[in-house]
Amino acid sequence: MSNHPSITIPLDQSAHLLAQKFSQRYVAQPAKAEQVYHNILCICAIYDHLSLNGFEANLEDSDSWDIAIQTLSDVADVLVVGLGKLECRPVLPGSPAVFVPAEVWWADRIGYVAVQLDHPLQAATQATILGFLEQDYFEASESEQVPLPDLKPPEELLKYLELLQQPQPVRSFIHLSRWLEKQVEAGWEAIETLIPSPAVRWDLAFRSQDNAPVPILRGQLLDHQLNLQGQSIALVIALTSSDNQRLDIQARLYPVGSAKYLPPHLKIMLLSETGEVVATKSGEPLMSESRQYPPDSFIQLRRFKYPLGKRFSIRVALGEASVTRDFMV
């Protein structure tokens, strides 16, 4: 079970009438009819919760109200006007996890809410919000079964939506896929200009096999925002075109000029589009930190692959100072 206090929402007769209306289309498919009944009750509960707390919600323009999509998919979304679609996933009493089908992971969802329903279902008088997942949860998870302890507290859902409502600063993205066409943003220099050592350049090239594509290598100096006391470092991006319209990406930090080693406690980390540190499948954050002894001649992020259109950021930090670069694949 989730360790967070839950939020209970009454279910009135109108919610059951809607659930019956939609589920009756699938009388020949009992499992599908039950799925739709569950989903509609969850949707109604979250719709009421949002409406009571000042959010404008729309059911008619959601995927779950589209009969064709409903028939072919397991969807249960509410359109939050001005923000996007919030997925509402049912949880059976006693279940240790919430099922979130992969088909809704990338379907313009702004989040995923876990809703537990009373049983027997047709007599349910209330729904309980157990918690929620933010938009980028499935960037680091490939399981459709999400353990309830992974959920964020339900009382933070409204704060999360309020944060999404706030105007976001205009971000300037570095378009990596354009590098393949030799369209490189100003400030990203050829690696020979920044790091003249042939040995380093060879090492940067992923230690490629003879038959592997030659990576594109570009670097940018990061001096002024990190209080480096005269030392220069370079953020170097190496990328190759991968399978299925994805790019294979690696990021490293190198000392530039006369310095042979990086300053200690320099950090590099991979961030999601929403600014969270991306974690591996095992839960380890994708980040690296330079040592004081023995000193490091470079540090790197583990290589990662992202599809075209994916947005992410790389942050470099030293103490309280940091600099972030935003990328689009």
Short mmCIF file of C-alpha atoms in Angstrom, two decimals:
data_model
loop_
_atom_site.label_atom_id
_atom_site.label_comp_id
_atom_site.label_asym_id
_atom_site.label_seq_id
_atom_site.Cartn_x
_atom_site.Cartn_y
_atom_site.Cartn_z
CA MET A 1 0.00 0.00 0.00
CA SER A 2 0.95 3.62 -0.44
CA ASN A 3 2.19 5.21 2.78
CA HIS A 4 0.54 8.56 2.03
CA PRO A 5 -2.78 9.76 3.47
CA SER A 6 -5.50 9.20 0.89
CA ILE A 7 -8.25 11.50 -0.39
CA THR A 8 -11.81 10.15 -0.60
CA ILE A 9 -14.33 11.34 -3.19
CA PRO A 10 -18.05 10.42 -3.16
CA LEU A 11 -19.45 8.58 -6.18
CA ASP A 12 -23.05 9.48 -6.94
CA GLN A 13 -25.64 7.77 -9.13
CA SER A 14 -24.74 9.87 -12.17
CA ALA A 15 -21.24 8.35 -12.20
CA HIS A 16 -22.70 4.84 -12.22
CA LEU A 17 -25.17 5.77 -14.97
CA LEU A 18 -22.30 6.98 -17.16
CA ALA A 19 -20.28 3.84 -16.42
CA GLN A 20 -23.27 1.67 -17.32
CA LYS A 21 -23.89 3.63 -20.52
CA PHE A 22 -20.35 3.10 -21.80
CA SER A 23 -19.86 -0.46 -20.56
CA GLN A 24 -23.13 -1.70 -22.13
CA ARG A 25 -21.49 -1.34 -25.53
CA TYR A 26 -19.35 -4.35 -24.62
CA VAL A 27 -21.94 -6.84 -23.34
CA ALA A 28 -20.33 -9.50 -25.54
CA GLN A 29 -16.95 -8.78 -23.94
CA PRO A 30 -17.37 -9.02 -20.15
CA ALA A 31 -13.73 -8.23 -19.38
CA LYS A 32 -13.81 -5.12 -21.57
CA ALA A 33 -17.13 -4.04 -20.05
CA GLU A 34 -15.68 -4.32 -16.54
CA GLN A 35 -12.55 -2.42 -17.62
CA VAL A 36 -14.63 0.43 -19.02
CA TYR A 37 -16.86 0.52 -15.91
CA HIS A 38 -13.78 0.82 -13.70
CA ASN A 39 -12.26 3.50 -15.89
CA ILE A 40 -15.39 5.66 -16.10
CA LEU A 41 -15.87 5.65 -12.33
CA CYS A 42 -12.25 6.74 -11.85
CA ILE A 43 -12.66 9.47 -14.45
CA CYS A 44 -15.82 10.79 -12.78
CA ALA A 45 -14.12 10.86 -9.38
CA ILE A 46 -11.11 12.82 -10.65
CA TYR A 47 -13.34 15.12 -12.71
CA ASP A 48 -15.30 16.01 -9.56
CA HIS A 49 -12.11 16.45 -7.53
CA LEU A 50 -10.63 18.82 -10.10
CA SER A 51 -13.83 20.80 -10.54
CA LEU A 52 -14.29 21.27 -6.79
CA ASN A 53 -10.75 22.62 -6.54
CA GLY A 54 -10.99 25.22 -9.27
CA PHE A 55 -9.64 23.33 -12.29
CA GLU A 56 -11.65 23.33 -15.51
CA ALA A 57 -11.97 19.76 -16.74
CA ASN A 58 -13.48 18.44 -19.96
CA LEU A 59 -14.69 14.91 -20.58
CA GLU A 60 -16.04 15.20 -24.11
CA ASP A 61 -12.62 16.03 -25.59
CA SER A 62 -10.73 13.32 -23.73
CA ASP A 63 -9.56 10.08 -25.34
CA SER A 64 -11.74 8.03 -23.00
CA TRP A 65 -14.92 9.64 -24.39
CA ASP A 66 -13.95 8.73 -27.96
CA ILE A 67 -15.68 5.42 -28.64
CA ALA A 68 -13.14 4.29 -31.24
CA ILE A 69 -10.20 4.93 -28.93
CA GLN A 70 -12.06 3.46 -25.96
CA THR A 71 -12.78 0.28 -27.92
CA LEU A 72 -9.22 -0.25 -29.09
CA SER A 73 -7.35 0.96 -26.02
CA ASP A 74 -7.35 0.91 -22.23
CA VAL A 75 -7.65 4.66 -21.65
CA ALA A 76 -9.07 6.62 -18.71
CA ASP A 77 -8.16 10.26 -19.10
CA VAL A 78 -9.63 13.62 -18.13
CA LEU A 79 -8.70 16.69 -20.15
CA VAL A 80 -7.57 19.46 -17.81
CA VAL A 81 -8.24 22.58 -19.86
CA GLY A 82 -5.08 24.48 -20.67
CA LEU A 83 -2.79 21.76 -19.33
CA GLY A 84 -3.45 18.41 -20.99
CA LYS A 85 -4.75 14.94 -20.27
CA LEU A 86 -4.58 13.40 -16.81
CA GLU A 87 -4.76 9.60 -16.81
CA CYS A 88 -6.94 8.03 -14.07
CA ARG A 89 -6.00 4.42 -13.31
CA PRO A 90 -8.16 2.10 -11.18
CA VAL A 91 -6.67 0.10 -8.32
CA LEU A 92 -8.43 -2.92 -6.86
CA PRO A 93 -8.63 -3.19 -3.04
CA GLY A 94 -5.59 -5.01 -1.69
CA SER A 95 -3.57 -4.60 -4.87
CA PRO A 96 0.12 -3.70 -4.28
CA ALA A 97 0.42 -1.88 -7.61
CA VAL A 98 -1.43 0.25 -10.14
CA PHE A 99 -1.57 -0.89 -13.76
CA VAL A 100 -0.62 1.83 -16.26
CA PRO A 101 -0.67 0.43 -19.81
CA ALA A 102 2.28 1.36 -21.99
CA GLU A 103 -0.06 2.73 -24.65
CA VAL A 104 -0.75 5.81 -22.48
CA TRP A 105 2.84 6.51 -21.39
CA TRP A 106 3.56 8.87 -24.28
CA ALA A 107 0.00 9.88 -25.20
CA ASP A 108 0.31 13.54 -24.15
CA ARG A 109 -0.39 12.70 -20.51
CA ILE A 110 0.51 15.32 -17.91
CA GLY A 111 0.34 12.76 -15.11
CA TYR A 112 -1.20 9.52 -13.85
CA VAL A 113 -3.53 9.25 -10.85
CA ALA A 114 -4.16 6.00 -8.95
CA VAL A 115 -7.78 5.65 -7.80
CA GLN A 116 -9.07 2.82 -5.60
CA LEU A 117 -12.74 1.87 -5.93
CA ASP A 118 -15.04 0.20 -3.44
CA HIS A 119 -16.32 -3.30 -4.17
CA PRO A 120 -18.72 -4.61 -5.25
CA LEU A 121 -18.15 -2.17 -8.08
CA GLN A 122 -21.81 -1.51 -8.98
CA ALA A 123 -22.47 -0.47 -5.38
CA ALA A 124 -19.35 1.67 -4.92
CA THR A 125 -20.18 4.90 -3.10
CA GLN A 126 -16.71 6.40 -2.99
CA ALA A 127 -13.35 6.47 -4.73
CA THR A 128 -10.01 6.99 -3.01
CA ILE A 129 -7.08 8.82 -4.56
CA LEU A 130 -3.98 6.90 -3.48
CA GLY A 131 -1.41 9.12 -5.18
CA PHE A 132 -0.09 10.11 -8.57
CA LEU A 133 2.87 9.96 -10.94
CA GLU A 134 4.36 12.92 -12.73
CA GLN A 135 4.60 13.16 -16.50
CA ASP A 136 8.16 11.85 -16.79
CA TYR A 137 7.88 8.77 -14.53
CA PHE A 138 8.07 6.29 -17.39
CA GLU A 139 11.29 7.75 -18.74
CA ALA A 140 13.06 5.62 -16.13
CA SER A 141 10.62 2.70 -15.82
CA GLU A 142 9.48 0.10 -18.31
CA SER A 143 6.99 -1.73 -16.10
CA GLU A 144 3.25 -1.35 -16.51
CA GLN A 145 2.81 -2.39 -12.87
CA VAL A 146 3.75 0.57 -10.69
CA PRO A 147 4.25 -0.24 -6.97
CA LEU A 148 2.01 1.93 -4.81
CA PRO A 149 4.98 3.21 -2.75
CA ASP A 150 6.24 4.89 -5.95
CA LEU A 151 3.23 7.21 -5.95
CA LYS A 152 3.57 10.82 -4.90
CA PRO A 153 1.20 11.95 -2.11
CA PRO A 154 -2.34 12.65 -3.35
CA GLU A 155 -2.44 16.05 -1.63
CA GLU A 156 0.42 17.17 -3.90
CA LEU A 157 -1.57 16.55 -7.09
CA LEU A 158 -3.24 19.96 -7.07
CA LYS A 159 0.09 21.67 -6.35
CA TYR A 160 1.62 19.81 -9.29
CA LEU A 161 -1.17 20.98 -11.60
CA GLU A 162 -0.82 24.54 -10.30
CA LEU A 163 2.88 24.39 -11.12
CA LEU A 164 2.06 23.29 -14.66
CA GLN A 165 -0.26 26.29 -14.95
CA GLN A 166 2.52 28.76 -14.27
CA PRO A 167 4.05 30.41 -17.34
CA GLN A 168 7.26 28.64 -18.21
CA PRO A 169 10.34 30.62 -19.26
CA VAL A 170 11.17 30.39 -22.93
CA ARG A 171 13.89 27.78 -23.32
CA SER A 172 16.42 27.69 -26.12
CA PHE A 173 17.04 24.11 -27.20
CA ILE A 174 20.12 22.69 -28.89
CA HIS A 175 18.81 20.51 -31.75
CA LEU A 176 21.04 17.45 -31.85
CA SER A 177 19.42 15.83 -34.89
CA ARG A 178 20.43 18.88 -36.92
CA TRP A 179 24.06 18.15 -36.12
CA LEU A 180 23.75 15.14 -38.40
CA GLU A 181 23.05 17.62 -41.21
CA LYS A 182 25.99 19.84 -40.16
CA GLN A 183 23.66 22.48 -38.72
CA VAL A 184 25.32 23.27 -35.40
CA GLU A 185 24.36 26.10 -33.04
CA ALA A 186 26.82 28.92 -32.39
CA GLY A 187 29.13 28.27 -29.46
CA TRP A 188 29.48 24.54 -30.13
CA GLU A 189 32.94 24.12 -31.57
CA ALA A 190 34.68 21.34 -33.41
CA ILE A 191 36.48 19.17 -30.90
CA GLU A 192 39.87 19.85 -32.50
CA THR A 193 39.48 23.51 -31.56
CA LEU A 194 38.82 22.84 -27.88
CA ILE A 195 40.87 19.74 -27.18
CA PRO A 196 43.87 19.41 -29.47
CA SER A 197 45.13 16.13 -28.03
CA PRO A 198 44.59 13.31 -30.58
CA ALA A 199 44.57 10.75 -27.76
CA VAL A 200 41.67 12.47 -26.02
CA ARG A 201 39.73 12.84 -29.25
CA TRP A 202 40.16 9.15 -29.97
CA ASP A 203 38.92 8.28 -26.50
CA LEU A 204 35.92 10.55 -26.98
CA ALA A 205 34.92 8.66 -30.09
CA PHE A 206 33.30 6.02 -27.87
CA ARG A 207 36.36 3.81 -28.47
CA SER A 208 34.39 2.83 -31.56
CA GLN A 209 34.70 -0.48 -33.32
CA ASP A 210 35.98 -0.37 -36.87
CA ASN A 211 32.50 -0.89 -38.33
CA ALA A 212 30.70 1.52 -35.98
CA PRO A 213 29.53 4.93 -37.23
CA VAL A 214 31.95 7.76 -36.56
CA PRO A 215 30.38 9.96 -33.87
CA ILE A 216 29.82 13.67 -34.25
CA LEU A 217 31.82 15.48 -31.57
CA ARG A 218 31.10 19.04 -30.47
CA GLY A 219 32.08 20.93 -27.35
CA GLN A 220 31.32 24.13 -25.50
CA LEU A 221 33.37 25.98 -22.90
CA LEU A 222 31.76 26.38 -19.47
CA ASP A 223 33.82 28.99 -17.65
CA HIS A 224 31.92 32.02 -16.51
CA GLN A 225 29.04 30.52 -14.51
CA LEU A 226 30.90 27.94 -12.43
CA ASN A 227 33.47 29.98 -10.44
CA LEU A 228 36.35 27.92 -11.76
CA GLN A 229 39.02 30.44 -10.70
CA GLY A 230 40.68 30.67 -14.07
CA GLN A 231 40.38 27.01 -15.07
CA SER A 232 38.46 26.10 -18.19
CA ILE A 233 36.32 23.03 -18.78
CA ALA A 234 34.40 21.86 -21.82
CA LEU A 235 31.12 20.01 -22.09
CA VAL A 236 31.56 17.59 -24.98
CA ILE A 237 28.67 15.82 -26.68
CA ALA A 238 29.28 12.77 -28.84
CA LEU A 239 26.40 11.34 -30.83
CA THR A 240 25.65 8.82 -33.53
CA SER A 241 22.44 7.92 -35.31
CA SER A 242 21.02 4.76 -33.75
CA ASP A 243 18.18 2.42 -34.63
CA ASN A 244 14.48 3.31 -34.81
CA GLN A 245 15.12 7.03 -35.31
CA ARG A 246 17.04 7.40 -32.09
CA LEU A 247 20.35 9.05 -31.28
CA ASP A 248 23.06 7.42 -29.20
CA ILE A 249 24.38 10.19 -26.93
CA GLN A 250 27.29 10.59 -24.55
CA ALA A 251 28.26 13.65 -22.53
CA ARG A 252 31.65 14.29 -20.94
CA LEU A 253 33.47 17.06 -19.12
CA TYR A 254 37.12 17.71 -19.94
CA PRO A 255 39.69 20.19 -18.64
CA VAL A 256 40.80 22.66 -21.28
CA GLY A 257 44.11 24.49 -21.63
CA SER A 258 47.03 23.76 -19.34
CA ALA A 259 45.03 21.89 -16.69
CA LYS A 260 45.29 18.12 -16.79
CA TYR A 261 42.53 17.36 -14.31
CA LEU A 262 39.05 18.53 -13.45
CA PRO A 263 38.40 20.39 -10.18
CA PRO A 264 37.14 18.02 -7.48
CA HIS A 265 33.40 17.66 -6.79
CA LEU A 266 32.40 18.84 -10.26
CA LYS A 267 29.09 17.18 -11.15
CA ILE A 268 27.37 16.36 -14.42
CA MET A 269 23.80 15.06 -14.45
CA LEU A 270 21.05 14.18 -16.92
CA LEU A 271 17.70 15.91 -16.37
CA SER A 272 14.26 15.14 -17.75
CA GLU A 273 12.23 17.78 -19.58
CA THR A 274 10.63 18.72 -16.25
CA GLY A 275 14.00 19.16 -14.52
CA GLU A 276 14.18 15.94 -12.52
CA VAL A 277 17.40 13.91 -12.41
CA VAL A 278 16.89 10.90 -14.67
CA ALA A 279 17.45 7.52 -13.03
CA THR A 280 18.48 4.17 -14.47
CA LYS A 281 16.21 1.12 -14.37
CA SER A 282 17.84 0.18 -11.06
CA GLY A 283 16.99 3.58 -9.59
CA GLU A 284 20.48 5.08 -9.69
CA PRO A 285 20.61 8.74 -10.78
CA LEU A 286 22.33 9.39 -14.09
CA MET A 287 25.09 11.63 -12.80
CA SER A 288 28.83 11.63 -12.17
CA GLU A 289 31.14 13.58 -9.84
CA SER A 290 34.87 14.22 -10.12
CA ARG A 291 37.13 12.95 -7.35
CA GLN A 292 39.62 14.87 -5.26
CA TYR A 293 42.09 11.99 -5.16
CA PRO A 294 43.04 10.52 -7.49
CA PRO A 295 41.93 13.44 -9.70
CA ASP A 296 39.91 12.82 -12.86
CA SER A 297 41.00 13.82 -16.35
CA PHE A 298 37.33 13.59 -17.40
CA ILE A 299 33.93 12.51 -16.11
CA GLN A 300 30.98 11.30 -18.13
CA LEU A 301 27.36 10.29 -18.13
CA ARG A 302 26.48 6.77 -19.07
CA ARG A 303 25.59 6.60 -22.76
CA PHE A 304 21.86 6.89 -23.43
CA LYS A 305 19.51 6.71 -26.40
CA TYR A 306 16.59 9.04 -27.04
CA PRO A 307 14.05 9.19 -29.90
CA LEU A 308 13.63 12.11 -32.25
CA GLY A 309 11.75 14.97 -30.61
CA LYS A 310 12.76 13.99 -27.07
CA ARG A 311 13.79 16.87 -24.81
CA PHE A 312 16.29 16.66 -21.98
CA SER A 313 18.88 18.78 -20.19
CA ILE A 314 22.43 18.38 -18.94
CA ARG A 315 23.43 20.25 -15.80
CA VAL A 316 26.98 20.88 -14.66
CA ALA A 317 27.43 22.00 -11.06
CA LEU A 318 30.27 22.96 -8.74
CA GLY A 319 29.16 23.81 -5.23
CA GLU A 320 26.25 26.25 -5.41
CA ALA A 321 27.04 27.30 -8.99
CA SER A 322 25.53 25.46 -11.95
CA VAL A 323 24.90 25.78 -15.66
CA THR A 324 22.25 23.91 -17.65
CA ARG A 325 22.04 23.20 -21.36
CA ASP A 326 18.71 22.16 -22.91
CA PHE A 327 18.67 19.69 -25.80
CA MET A 328 16.15 18.33 -28.27
CA VAL A 329 16.90 15.14 -30.18
#
